[in-house]
Amino acid sequence: MDPAVPGYNFDVVSGADYTIDLRQPVGRRITRLQVRGRDVQPTDSFTMAVNNYRQSGGGGFAMVSGAPVVFEREVDIRQLIIDEVTKAGTLLPEHYAQRNWTLEPAEARAQAYGEQTRGRGADASGPRAAGKTVRVIAMSDFHAALRPQFDQSNNPVGGAVALSAAIRRAQRACVSPACEHVVIDAGDLFTGSPASDWNDGRPTVQVVNRFDVAAGALGNHEFDFGQDTLRARVRELRHAVLGANVRGPDGTMPAWLRADTIVVRNGVRIGIVGAAGTHTPETASRRKVGALTFLDPVPIFASRTKALRAAGAQVVVAVIHDGGRCERDRPTVCTGEGIDIGRRLGALGADRPDVYVMGHAHVNLALDFAGMPAVEPTSSGRGIAIVDIPVGGGTATSTIVPVRGEAVADADPGVDSLVKAAVASVAGRQSTPVATLAAPMRRTGPQNAVGNLLADAMRSGAGADVGMWNNGGVRADLAAGPLNYGGVHYVTPFGNLLTRIRLRGATLLQVLEAGVSGGRPDVHVSGLTVEFDPSRPKGARVVRVTDLRGAPLDPARIYSLALNDFMVENDFRDILTAAVSTEFLTVKDIDAVSEFLRRQPQPVQGDDTARIRAITPGSL
């Protein structure tokens, strides 16, 4: 018997009679196997009911994952038990207990029973936990970062293998029984690398399933492949995906999500409640989000925290895919919806969680809200956050741990194998040459060479008067030298469609006003030069718009505008209801950009001209 296998992973099968003989070699220990009194033959075929974790091969059951699924019902296992208890009224052991399997030799039975029942006594959540510490290890915004990125000094940072090593080191430093650990994810597992994105996120699931994650929040980029694919990926993930504040058209939480969970670590019960960001309908495709709504998470966190504690949780962790940033020169000045939520939670007193984990903003933060520790780890596996919290009260400590891309000595070797296989599966397509860049193109500032390139590609690909690209969709820098198709994907990984809009100049001016409504440019343009005064009221900040010939914008003229479909459905949805026509083209953004770059004189020269620039009243 393997003492490393926890008791809750001892599987039993109903509907078959069998003997497990531990005296036999591994692989030949099932010495008797019968169904309905008949010996099972290698050519027999059966249907078998399992949970989605086992069906996806979780726990070492790879032989199950390839079997065809003939029935599927999206219902939580706990709900099935609730329904059975409700129907039965009174539970009688003899109605359920069946001696259909036996373990040999006899002396192994007591050991197996002890493992299966370890930690289940009445005192499992009581005094035994006194003096313990729970270590919360948080990751966020993994964005399918199977391979490391490179910082400004060309040093590798993050990536799946290095992240696995960092998590393992943090776990190893938390030594049971004095310390128990739990890994939490704050959402946005998907979208960011060709090897995962071109396989609908499956490689990301396989890798993350090796990170020992207990639960995670639903991120906006989980919707990038659409809800059908998202539900499939959720079923394949070993950890619970939490969205306590998500509601469907009927006002209930979708069956494929969970509100919370409790995990037990050597007698310590850890409750985890999670929520999606209320920004999700704006930061994910509205078409893919559909009719889902996202409620204020604070009252839900409060009620679920109270319920988890009533269910025996000694430590409660709240996780959300929302965050914020602190000013570099004034680190105590922090803003963002996730931070506002943290402040509200901190003021709840006894109903607040013990630890608050944020995501979404792609920065490292360690904060304190009225004594409640709050952390936000950065993206792409480039950092983890650690919170050590004493069970039963005491001062928690928070640490941010940067993840160097070369620090992989402690990684799970299976992660490296999965990454190599995923990368190899797209190597041919990814390495297709596109262009050669004369110099690096950086995403520095609200107007930069990469954003201008993307806007130019939109205008060219659609044959439009004006091109536009949203700053949030500029996802990577471009290095000097050869650029392949995979490199273009890192810059624009979402697979959005090129869209051509016909609209009057007056409507185009409204679009441009929306692009500077925050007091700085949130978009890049092609075919125009825009000047705006940030001191003027919102909606009246654009003071001059000229085309490439220097002609001013004509409010009555019909212009053609090229942009991606996310911007049409999200950023400018209300304004573009006044458009003359909208045409969704069949060209993906990555292909439009690649084709544009191929047509340019080589090597391609970047243009970092500020095409949208702020002016002062005196400069007019």
Coordinates of C-alpha atoms in Angstrom, one line a residue:
M1 CA 0.0 0.0 0.0
D2 CA 1.3 3.4 -1.0
P3 CA 1.2 5.7 2.1
A4 CA 1.5 8.8 -0.2
V5 CA -2.0 8.2 -1.5
P6 CA -4.5 10.0 0.7
G7 CA -7.5 8.0 1.9
Y8 CA -10.0 10.0 -0.1
N9 CA -8.3 8.8 -3.3
F10 CA -9.1 5.1 -2.6
D11 CA -11.7 4.5 -5.3
V12 CA -14.5 1.9 -5.0
V13 CA -16.7 0.6 -7.8
S14 CA -20.4 -0.1 -7.5
G15 CA -22.1 -2.7 -9.7
A16 CA -19.1 -5.1 -9.8
D17 CA -17.7 -7.7 -7.4
Y18 CA -13.9 -7.8 -7.1
T19 CA -10.9 -8.7 -5.0
I20 CA -7.7 -6.5 -4.6
D21 CA -4.7 -8.6 -3.6
L22 CA -1.8 -6.4 -2.5
R23 CA 0.6 -9.4 -2.6
Q24 CA 0.4 -9.4 -6.4
P25 CA 2.5 -7.1 -8.7
V26 CA 1.2 -3.6 -9.6
G27 CA -1.0 -3.9 -12.6
R28 CA -2.2 -7.5 -11.7
R29 CA -3.8 -6.9 -8.2
I30 CA -7.4 -7.3 -9.3
T31 CA -7.6 -11.0 -9.0
R32 CA -11.4 -11.4 -9.2
L33 CA -13.8 -9.2 -11.3
Q34 CA -17.4 -10.1 -11.9
V35 CA -20.5 -8.2 -13.1
R36 CA -23.9 -9.7 -12.4
G37 CA -22.2 -13.0 -11.3
R38 CA -20.2 -13.4 -14.5
D39 CA -16.4 -13.1 -14.9
V40 CA -15.5 -10.0 -16.9
Q41 CA -13.8 -10.7 -20.2
P42 CA -11.4 -8.4 -22.1
T43 CA -13.9 -8.0 -24.9
D44 CA -16.8 -7.0 -22.7
S45 CA -18.3 -3.5 -23.0
F46 CA -19.9 -1.6 -20.1
T47 CA -21.2 1.9 -19.3
M48 CA -19.7 3.4 -16.2
A49 CA -20.8 6.5 -14.2
V50 CA -18.0 8.7 -12.9
N51 CA -17.6 12.4 -12.0
N52 CA -16.1 14.8 -14.4
Y53 CA -12.7 14.7 -12.7
R54 CA -12.3 11.0 -13.2
Q55 CA -13.8 11.2 -16.7
S56 CA -11.0 13.6 -17.8
G57 CA -8.4 11.2 -16.5
G58 CA -7.8 13.0 -13.2
G59 CA -6.0 11.1 -10.4
G60 CA -4.1 8.9 -12.8
F61 CA -7.1 7.4 -14.6
A62 CA -5.9 8.3 -18.1
M63 CA -7.5 5.0 -19.4
V64 CA -10.9 6.5 -18.8
S65 CA -10.4 9.9 -20.6
G66 CA -10.5 8.4 -24.0
A67 CA -13.7 6.5 -23.6
P68 CA -16.8 7.9 -25.3
V69 CA -19.2 9.9 -23.2
V70 CA -22.7 8.6 -23.7
F71 CA -24.5 10.6 -21.0
E72 CA -23.7 13.9 -19.3
R73 CA -25.6 15.9 -16.7
E74 CA -24.3 19.2 -15.4
V75 CA -25.2 18.8 -11.7
D76 CA -23.0 19.1 -8.7
I77 CA -22.3 15.8 -6.9
R78 CA -23.4 17.3 -3.7
Q79 CA -26.8 18.0 -5.2
L80 CA -27.2 14.4 -6.2
I81 CA -26.6 13.4 -2.5
I82 CA -29.1 16.1 -1.4
D83 CA -31.7 14.8 -3.7
E84 CA -31.2 11.2 -2.5
V85 CA -31.4 12.2 1.1
T86 CA -34.5 14.2 0.5
K87 CA -36.1 11.2 -1.3
A88 CA -35.1 8.6 1.3
G89 CA -36.2 10.6 4.3
T90 CA -34.4 8.2 6.7
L91 CA -31.0 6.8 5.8
L92 CA -30.6 3.2 6.6
P93 CA -27.1 1.8 6.1
E94 CA -28.3 -1.6 4.9
H95 CA -29.9 0.2 1.9
Y96 CA -26.6 1.4 0.7
A97 CA -23.8 -0.8 2.1
Q98 CA -22.8 -3.6 -0.2
R99 CA -19.9 -6.0 0.4
N100 CA -19.0 -6.2 -3.2
W101 CA -15.2 -6.0 -2.8
T102 CA -12.5 -7.3 -0.5
L103 CA -8.9 -6.5 0.2
E104 CA -6.2 -9.1 0.6
P105 CA -4.3 -9.9 2.8
A106 CA -6.4 -9.5 5.8
E107 CA -3.9 -7.4 7.7
A108 CA -4.0 -4.7 5.0
R109 CA -7.7 -4.0 5.8
A110 CA -7.2 -2.2 9.0
Q111 CA -4.5 0.0 7.5
A112 CA -6.8 0.9 4.5
Y113 CA -9.7 1.7 6.8
G114 CA -7.5 3.9 8.9
E115 CA -6.4 5.8 5.9
Q116 CA -10.0 6.2 4.6
T117 CA -11.3 7.5 7.9
R118 CA -8.3 9.6 8.9
G119 CA -9.3 13.1 9.9
R120 CA -13.1 12.3 9.9
G121 CA -13.6 12.1 13.6
A122 CA -15.7 14.6 15.6
D123 CA -12.5 16.5 16.5
A124 CA -11.3 16.9 12.9
S125 CA -12.1 20.7 13.0
G126 CA -11.6 21.3 16.7
P127 CA -8.6 21.6 19.1
R128 CA -6.3 19.5 16.8
A129 CA -6.0 22.6 14.6
A130 CA -4.8 24.8 17.4
G131 CA -1.3 26.2 16.8
K132 CA -1.4 25.4 13.1
T133 CA -0.8 27.8 10.2
V134 CA -2.6 27.8 6.9
R135 CA -0.4 28.9 4.0
V136 CA -2.4 30.3 1.1
I137 CA -0.4 30.2 -2.2
A138 CA -2.0 32.4 -4.8
M139 CA -1.5 32.6 -8.6
S140 CA -3.5 34.6 -11.1
D141 CA -3.8 35.5 -14.8
F142 CA -1.8 32.5 -16.0
H143 CA -3.0 33.3 -19.5
A144 CA -1.8 30.0 -21.0
A145 CA 1.8 30.9 -20.3
L146 CA 3.2 27.5 -21.0
R147 CA 6.6 29.0 -21.8
P148 CA 8.5 31.8 -20.0
Q149 CA 8.4 35.4 -21.2
F150 CA 11.5 37.6 -21.3
D151 CA 11.9 40.9 -19.3
Q152 CA 13.6 44.1 -20.5
S153 CA 17.0 42.6 -19.7
N154 CA 16.1 39.5 -21.8
N155 CA 15.9 37.3 -18.7
P156 CA 13.3 34.5 -18.7
V157 CA 10.4 35.1 -16.2
G158 CA 7.4 33.0 -15.4
G159 CA 6.0 30.2 -17.5
A160 CA 4.4 26.9 -16.5
V161 CA 7.5 25.0 -15.4
A162 CA 8.9 27.8 -13.3
L163 CA 5.5 28.4 -11.8
S164 CA 5.2 24.7 -10.9
A165 CA 8.7 24.9 -9.2
A166 CA 7.7 28.1 -7.2
I167 CA 4.5 26.5 -6.0
R168 CA 6.3 23.4 -5.0
R169 CA 8.9 25.3 -3.1
A170 CA 6.3 27.2 -1.2
Q171 CA 4.5 24.0 -0.4
R172 CA 7.7 22.3 0.8
A173 CA 8.5 25.2 3.1
C174 CA 5.1 24.7 4.8
V175 CA 5.7 21.5 6.9
S176 CA 2.8 19.5 8.2
P177 CA 1.5 19.2 10.9
A178 CA 2.5 22.7 12.0
C179 CA 1.6 24.2 8.6
E180 CA -1.0 23.2 5.9
H181 CA -1.1 24.7 2.4
V182 CA -3.7 25.4 -0.2
V183 CA -3.2 26.8 -3.7
I184 CA -5.7 29.4 -5.0
D185 CA -6.1 30.8 -8.6
A186 CA -7.6 34.2 -9.1
G187 CA -8.8 33.6 -12.7
D188 CA -7.9 34.2 -16.4
L189 CA -6.2 30.8 -16.9
F190 CA -6.7 31.0 -20.7
T191 CA -5.6 32.9 -23.8
G192 CA -2.0 34.0 -24.3
S193 CA 0.1 31.3 -26.2
P194 CA -0.4 29.6 -29.5
A195 CA 0.2 26.1 -28.1
S196 CA -2.8 26.5 -25.8
D197 CA -5.0 28.9 -27.7
W198 CA -4.9 26.9 -31.0
N199 CA -6.0 23.8 -29.0
D200 CA -9.0 25.6 -27.3
G201 CA -7.2 25.7 -23.9
R202 CA -6.7 22.0 -23.4
P203 CA -3.0 22.2 -22.8
T204 CA -3.6 24.8 -20.1
V205 CA -6.0 22.6 -18.3
Q206 CA -3.5 19.7 -18.4
V207 CA -0.7 21.8 -17.0
V208 CA -2.8 23.6 -14.3
N209 CA -4.1 20.2 -13.2
R210 CA -0.5 19.5 -12.0
F211 CA -0.4 22.7 -9.9
D212 CA -2.4 21.3 -7.0
V213 CA -4.9 24.1 -7.2
A214 CA -7.8 23.7 -4.7
A215 CA -10.2 26.3 -6.2
G216 CA -10.1 29.4 -8.5
A217 CA -12.2 32.3 -9.6
L218 CA -13.9 32.7 -12.9
G219 CA -12.0 35.2 -15.1
N220 CA -13.2 37.2 -18.0
H221 CA -10.8 35.5 -20.5
E222 CA -12.3 32.2 -19.5
F223 CA -15.1 33.2 -22.0
D224 CA -12.7 33.7 -24.9
F225 CA -13.5 30.3 -26.5
G226 CA -17.3 30.7 -25.9
Q227 CA -19.4 29.2 -23.2
D228 CA -19.7 25.7 -24.7
T229 CA -15.9 25.3 -24.7
L230 CA -15.6 27.0 -21.3
R231 CA -18.0 24.4 -19.8
A232 CA -15.9 21.6 -21.3
R233 CA -12.7 23.1 -19.8
V234 CA -14.3 23.5 -16.4
R235 CA -15.3 19.9 -16.4
E236 CA -11.7 18.9 -17.2
L237 CA -10.2 21.0 -14.4
R238 CA -9.5 19.2 -11.2
H239 CA -10.2 22.2 -9.1
A240 CA -13.5 24.0 -8.4
V241 CA -14.2 27.0 -10.6
L242 CA -16.1 29.5 -8.4
G243 CA -18.5 32.2 -9.4
A244 CA -20.8 32.9 -6.5
N245 CA -22.0 36.2 -8.0
V246 CA -22.8 34.8 -11.5
R247 CA -26.4 34.5 -12.4
G248 CA -28.2 33.0 -15.5
P249 CA -31.4 34.3 -17.1
D250 CA -33.4 32.5 -14.5
G251 CA -31.7 34.3 -11.6
T252 CA -29.8 31.2 -10.4
M253 CA -26.1 30.3 -10.5
P254 CA -25.2 28.2 -13.6
A255 CA -24.9 24.5 -12.8
W256 CA -21.3 24.4 -14.3
L257 CA -20.1 26.9 -11.6
R258 CA -19.8 26.6 -7.8
A259 CA -20.1 29.3 -5.2
D260 CA -17.7 27.9 -2.7
T261 CA -15.9 24.7 -1.4
I262 CA -14.3 23.4 1.7
V263 CA -11.0 21.5 1.5
V264 CA -9.5 19.6 4.4
R265 CA -5.8 19.5 5.1
N266 CA -4.8 17.2 7.9
G267 CA -7.9 18.1 10.0
V268 CA -7.9 21.8 9.1
R269 CA -11.0 22.8 7.2
I270 CA -10.4 25.6 4.7
G271 CA -13.4 27.3 3.1
I272 CA -13.0 29.1 -0.3
V273 CA -15.5 31.4 -1.8
G274 CA -15.0 32.9 -5.3
A275 CA -16.5 35.5 -7.6
A276 CA -16.1 36.8 -11.1
G277 CA -15.4 40.5 -11.7
T278 CA -18.5 42.6 -12.3
H279 CA -16.5 44.0 -15.2
T280 CA -16.8 40.7 -17.1
P281 CA -19.5 41.9 -19.6
E282 CA -17.3 44.7 -20.6
T283 CA -13.9 42.9 -20.6
A284 CA -15.1 39.7 -22.3
S285 CA -17.1 39.5 -25.5
R286 CA -20.7 40.3 -24.7
R287 CA -21.8 37.8 -27.3
K288 CA -19.9 35.0 -25.5
V289 CA -21.0 36.1 -22.0
G290 CA -24.6 36.1 -23.3
A291 CA -27.3 36.6 -20.7
L292 CA -25.1 36.0 -17.7
T293 CA -25.2 38.8 -15.1
F294 CA -22.6 39.5 -12.3
L295 CA -23.8 40.7 -8.9
D296 CA -22.0 42.8 -6.3
P297 CA -19.7 40.3 -4.7
V298 CA -19.5 41.9 -1.2
P299 CA -22.8 40.8 0.3
I300 CA -22.3 37.4 -1.3
F301 CA -18.8 37.0 0.1
A302 CA -20.2 38.0 3.6
S303 CA -23.1 35.5 3.5
R304 CA -21.0 32.6 2.1
T305 CA -18.2 33.3 4.6
K306 CA -20.7 33.0 7.4
A307 CA -22.1 29.8 5.9
L308 CA -18.7 28.3 5.4
R309 CA -17.8 29.0 9.1
A310 CA -21.1 27.4 10.1
A311 CA -20.1 24.3 8.1
G312 CA -16.8 24.1 10.1
A313 CA -14.3 26.1 8.1
Q314 CA -11.6 27.4 10.4
V315 CA -10.0 29.6 7.7
V316 CA -12.0 31.3 4.9
V317 CA -10.4 32.6 1.7
A318 CA -12.2 34.9 -0.7
V319 CA -10.9 35.1 -4.3
I320 CA -12.1 37.3 -7.1
H321 CA -11.0 38.1 -10.6
D322 CA -10.8 41.8 -10.0
G323 CA -8.0 43.9 -8.6
G324 CA -6.3 47.3 -8.8
R325 CA -3.0 49.1 -8.8
C326 CA -1.0 51.3 -6.4
E327 CA 0.9 54.4 -7.6
R328 CA 4.6 53.8 -7.9
D329 CA 5.6 57.1 -6.2
R330 CA 2.8 56.8 -3.6
P331 CA 2.4 53.1 -2.8
T332 CA -0.3 53.8 -0.3
V333 CA -2.6 55.3 -3.0
C334 CA -4.3 52.3 -4.5
T335 CA -7.3 52.3 -6.8
G336 CA -9.4 49.7 -8.6
E337 CA -12.7 47.8 -8.2
G338 CA -11.0 44.9 -6.6
I339 CA -9.4 47.1 -4.0
D340 CA -12.7 48.9 -3.4
I341 CA -14.2 45.5 -2.7
G342 CA -11.4 44.7 -0.4
R343 CA -12.0 47.8 1.6
R344 CA -15.7 47.0 1.9
L345 CA -14.9 43.5 3.0
G346 CA -12.4 44.7 5.6
A347 CA -15.1 46.8 7.2
L348 CA -17.4 43.8 7.7
G349 CA -15.9 42.6 10.9
A350 CA -16.7 39.0 11.9
D351 CA -18.4 38.3 8.5
R352 CA -15.3 39.1 6.4
P353 CA -13.0 36.3 5.1
D354 CA -9.6 35.7 6.7
V355 CA -7.7 36.2 3.4
Y356 CA -8.6 38.1 0.2
V357 CA -7.0 37.2 -3.1
M358 CA -7.3 39.4 -6.2
G359 CA -6.4 39.2 -9.8
H360 CA -7.0 40.8 -13.2
A361 CA -4.6 43.8 -13.0
H362 CA -1.4 41.9 -13.7
V363 CA 0.6 43.4 -10.8
N364 CA 2.0 42.2 -7.6
L365 CA 0.4 43.7 -4.5
A366 CA 0.3 42.8 -0.8
L367 CA -2.1 45.0 1.2
D368 CA -4.0 45.0 4.4
F369 CA -7.7 46.1 4.8
A370 CA -8.4 46.7 8.5
G371 CA -6.4 43.6 9.5
M372 CA -7.5 41.4 6.6
P373 CA -4.5 40.5 4.4
A374 CA -5.1 40.9 0.7
V375 CA -2.8 39.9 -2.1
E376 CA -2.7 40.1 -5.9
P377 CA -0.1 38.1 -7.9
T378 CA 1.0 39.2 -11.3
S379 CA 0.3 37.4 -14.6
S380 CA 1.8 34.6 -16.7
G381 CA 3.3 32.8 -13.8
R382 CA 5.8 35.6 -13.1
G383 CA 5.0 35.7 -9.4
I384 CA 3.0 34.1 -6.6
A385 CA 1.6 35.5 -3.4
I386 CA 1.9 33.7 -0.1
V387 CA -0.2 34.5 3.0
D388 CA 0.5 32.6 6.2
I389 CA -2.4 32.8 8.6
P390 CA -2.5 31.3 12.1
V391 CA -5.6 29.1 12.7
G392 CA -7.8 30.6 15.4
G393 CA -6.3 34.1 15.3
G394 CA -3.1 35.9 15.1
T395 CA -1.1 38.1 12.8
A396 CA -0.9 37.0 9.2
T397 CA 2.2 37.6 7.0
S398 CA 2.1 38.2 3.3
T399 CA 4.9 37.8 0.8
I400 CA 5.2 38.3 -3.0
V401 CA 7.6 35.8 -4.6
P402 CA 8.9 36.7 -8.1
V403 CA 9.2 33.6 -10.4
R404 CA 12.4 33.5 -12.5
G405 CA 12.0 31.5 -15.7
E406 CA 15.2 29.5 -15.2
A407 CA 14.4 28.4 -11.6
V408 CA 12.9 25.1 -12.6
A409 CA 14.8 22.6 -10.5
D410 CA 11.8 21.8 -8.2
A411 CA 9.2 21.6 -10.9
D412 CA 6.9 18.7 -11.5
P413 CA 8.6 16.9 -14.4
G414 CA 5.1 16.1 -15.9
V415 CA 4.6 19.9 -16.5
D416 CA 7.7 20.1 -18.6
S417 CA 6.6 17.1 -20.7
L418 CA 3.1 18.5 -21.2
V419 CA 4.5 21.9 -22.3
K420 CA 6.9 20.3 -24.8
A421 CA 4.1 18.2 -26.3
A422 CA 1.8 21.2 -26.6
V423 CA 4.5 23.4 -28.2
A424 CA 5.5 20.6 -30.6
S425 CA 1.8 20.2 -31.8
V426 CA 1.8 23.7 -33.2
A427 CA 5.5 24.2 -34.1
G428 CA 5.0 24.1 -37.9
R429 CA 2.2 26.7 -37.9
Q430 CA 3.9 28.9 -35.2
S431 CA 7.2 29.1 -37.1
T432 CA 5.7 30.3 -40.4
P433 CA 7.8 33.4 -41.3
V434 CA 5.9 36.7 -41.5
A435 CA 8.3 39.6 -41.5
T436 CA 11.6 41.1 -40.3
L437 CA 11.5 44.1 -37.9
A438 CA 14.1 46.7 -38.1
A439 CA 14.0 47.6 -34.4
P440 CA 12.0 46.6 -31.3
M441 CA 8.4 47.8 -31.0
R442 CA 7.4 48.5 -27.4
R443 CA 4.0 49.0 -25.8
T444 CA 5.3 52.0 -23.8
G445 CA 2.7 54.6 -23.1
P446 CA -0.9 55.1 -24.4
Q447 CA 0.4 55.7 -27.9
N448 CA 3.1 53.4 -29.2
A449 CA 4.5 51.6 -32.3
V450 CA 2.7 48.3 -31.6
G451 CA -0.7 49.9 -31.3
N452 CA -0.1 52.0 -34.4
L453 CA 0.9 48.8 -36.3
L454 CA -2.3 47.1 -35.3
A455 CA -4.5 50.1 -36.3
D456 CA -2.7 50.3 -39.7
A457 CA -3.3 46.6 -40.2
M458 CA -7.0 46.9 -39.5
R459 CA -7.4 49.9 -42.0
S460 CA -5.4 48.1 -44.7
G461 CA -7.1 44.7 -44.2
A462 CA -10.6 46.1 -44.5
G463 CA -9.8 48.8 -47.1
A464 CA -11.2 51.4 -44.8
D465 CA -10.7 55.1 -44.4
V466 CA -9.9 54.8 -40.7
G467 CA -8.4 52.0 -38.6
M468 CA -8.7 51.6 -34.8
W469 CA -7.3 49.3 -32.1
N470 CA -8.1 49.2 -28.4
N471 CA -5.1 49.6 -26.0
G472 CA -6.2 46.7 -23.9
G473 CA -5.8 44.4 -26.9
V474 CA -2.1 45.2 -27.4
R475 CA -0.8 42.2 -25.5
A476 CA 3.0 42.0 -26.2
D477 CA 6.1 43.9 -27.4
L478 CA 7.8 42.9 -30.6
A479 CA 11.5 42.2 -30.8
A480 CA 13.8 43.3 -33.6
G481 CA 14.6 40.6 -36.2
P482 CA 12.5 37.8 -37.7
L483 CA 8.9 37.6 -36.7
N484 CA 6.9 34.5 -37.2
Y485 CA 3.1 33.7 -37.1
G486 CA 3.3 32.6 -33.4
G487 CA 5.0 36.0 -32.6
V488 CA 2.0 37.8 -34.0
H489 CA -0.3 35.7 -31.9
Y490 CA 1.3 36.9 -28.7
V491 CA 0.5 40.5 -29.7
T492 CA -3.1 39.7 -30.6
P493 CA -4.1 36.4 -29.1
F494 CA -7.9 36.7 -28.9
G495 CA -8.9 35.6 -32.4
N496 CA -11.2 38.6 -32.9
L497 CA -12.7 39.2 -36.3
L498 CA -12.0 42.2 -38.5
T499 CA -15.1 44.4 -38.8
R500 CA -15.9 47.2 -41.2
I501 CA -18.3 50.0 -40.1
R502 CA -19.8 52.7 -42.3
L503 CA -20.7 55.7 -40.2
R504 CA -21.1 59.5 -40.5
G505 CA -18.4 61.8 -39.4
A506 CA -20.5 63.0 -36.4
T507 CA -20.7 59.4 -35.2
L508 CA -17.0 58.8 -35.8
L509 CA -16.3 61.9 -33.6
Q510 CA -18.4 60.3 -30.8
V511 CA -16.2 57.1 -31.1
L512 CA -13.1 59.2 -30.8
E513 CA -14.5 61.1 -27.8
A514 CA -15.1 57.7 -26.1
G515 CA -11.5 56.8 -26.9
V516 CA -10.3 59.7 -24.8
S517 CA -13.0 59.7 -22.1
G518 CA -10.6 58.7 -19.5
G519 CA -8.4 61.7 -20.0
R520 CA -5.8 59.8 -22.0
P521 CA -6.0 57.8 -25.2
D522 CA -7.5 54.3 -24.8
V523 CA -7.2 53.5 -28.5
H524 CA -4.8 53.8 -31.5
V525 CA -5.9 55.1 -34.8
S526 CA -4.8 54.9 -38.4
G527 CA -5.7 57.4 -41.2
L528 CA -6.4 60.2 -38.7
T529 CA -4.6 62.6 -36.4
V530 CA -6.6 63.5 -33.3
E531 CA -5.9 66.3 -30.8
F532 CA -7.8 66.5 -27.5
D533 CA -7.9 68.7 -24.4
P534 CA -8.1 66.5 -21.3
S535 CA -9.2 69.6 -19.2
R536 CA -12.4 69.9 -21.1
P537 CA -15.6 68.0 -20.1
K538 CA -16.0 64.4 -21.1
G539 CA -17.7 64.1 -24.5
A540 CA -16.3 67.5 -25.6
R541 CA -12.5 66.9 -25.4
V542 CA -11.7 66.3 -29.1
V543 CA -10.7 69.7 -30.6
R544 CA -9.3 68.7 -34.0
V545 CA -9.4 65.7 -36.3
T546 CA -7.7 65.6 -39.6
D547 CA -7.1 62.9 -42.2
L548 CA -3.9 62.0 -43.9
R549 CA -4.3 64.9 -46.4
G550 CA -4.8 67.4 -43.6
A551 CA -8.6 67.7 -44.3
P552 CA -10.8 68.1 -41.2
L553 CA -13.4 65.6 -40.2
D554 CA -16.7 66.2 -42.1
P555 CA -19.7 65.5 -39.8
A556 CA -22.0 64.7 -42.7
R557 CA -19.6 62.5 -44.7
I558 CA -19.9 58.7 -44.5
Y559 CA -16.5 57.2 -43.5
S560 CA -15.5 53.5 -43.3
L561 CA -14.0 52.4 -40.0
A562 CA -12.1 49.1 -39.4
L563 CA -11.7 47.6 -36.0
N564 CA -12.1 44.3 -34.2
D565 CA -15.5 42.8 -33.3
F566 CA -14.8 43.0 -29.6
M567 CA -14.6 46.8 -29.9
V568 CA -17.9 46.8 -31.8
E569 CA -19.7 44.6 -29.3
N570 CA -18.2 46.1 -26.2
D571 CA -16.3 49.4 -26.3
F572 CA -18.5 51.3 -28.7
R573 CA -21.7 49.2 -28.7
D574 CA -24.1 52.0 -27.9
I575 CA -22.5 54.6 -30.1
L576 CA -22.4 52.3 -33.1
T577 CA -26.1 51.7 -33.1
A578 CA -26.1 54.9 -35.2
A579 CA -23.8 53.3 -37.8
V580 CA -25.0 53.2 -41.4
S581 CA -23.9 49.6 -41.7
T582 CA -21.8 47.0 -39.9
E583 CA -20.0 44.2 -41.7
F584 CA -18.3 41.4 -39.8
L585 CA -15.6 40.1 -42.1
T586 CA -14.3 36.5 -42.1
V587 CA -10.7 37.6 -41.4
K588 CA -9.2 37.1 -38.0
D589 CA -7.1 39.9 -36.5
I590 CA -3.9 37.7 -36.5
D591 CA -4.2 37.1 -40.2
A592 CA -4.9 40.7 -41.0
V593 CA -1.9 41.8 -39.1
S594 CA 0.3 39.1 -40.6
E595 CA -0.7 39.8 -44.2
F596 CA -0.1 43.6 -43.6
L597 CA 3.4 42.9 -42.3
R598 CA 4.2 40.7 -45.2
R599 CA 3.3 43.4 -47.7
Q600 CA 5.6 46.0 -46.1
P601 CA 9.1 46.8 -47.3
Q602 CA 11.5 44.6 -45.3
P603 CA 12.8 45.2 -42.7
V604 CA 9.6 46.8 -41.3
Q605 CA 10.1 50.1 -39.7
G606 CA 7.9 50.9 -36.6
D607 CA 6.0 54.2 -36.2
D608 CA 5.7 55.4 -32.6
T609 CA 4.1 58.8 -33.6
A610 CA 1.4 59.9 -31.1
R611 CA -1.6 60.0 -33.5
I612 CA -3.8 60.9 -30.6
R613 CA -2.2 63.6 -28.6
A614 CA -3.2 65.8 -25.7
I615 CA -2.9 69.6 -26.1
T616 CA -3.3 72.6 -23.9
P617 CA -5.8 75.4 -24.7
G618 CA -2.9 77.8 -25.4
S619 CA -1.4 75.6 -28.1
L620 CA -4.5 75.9 -30.4

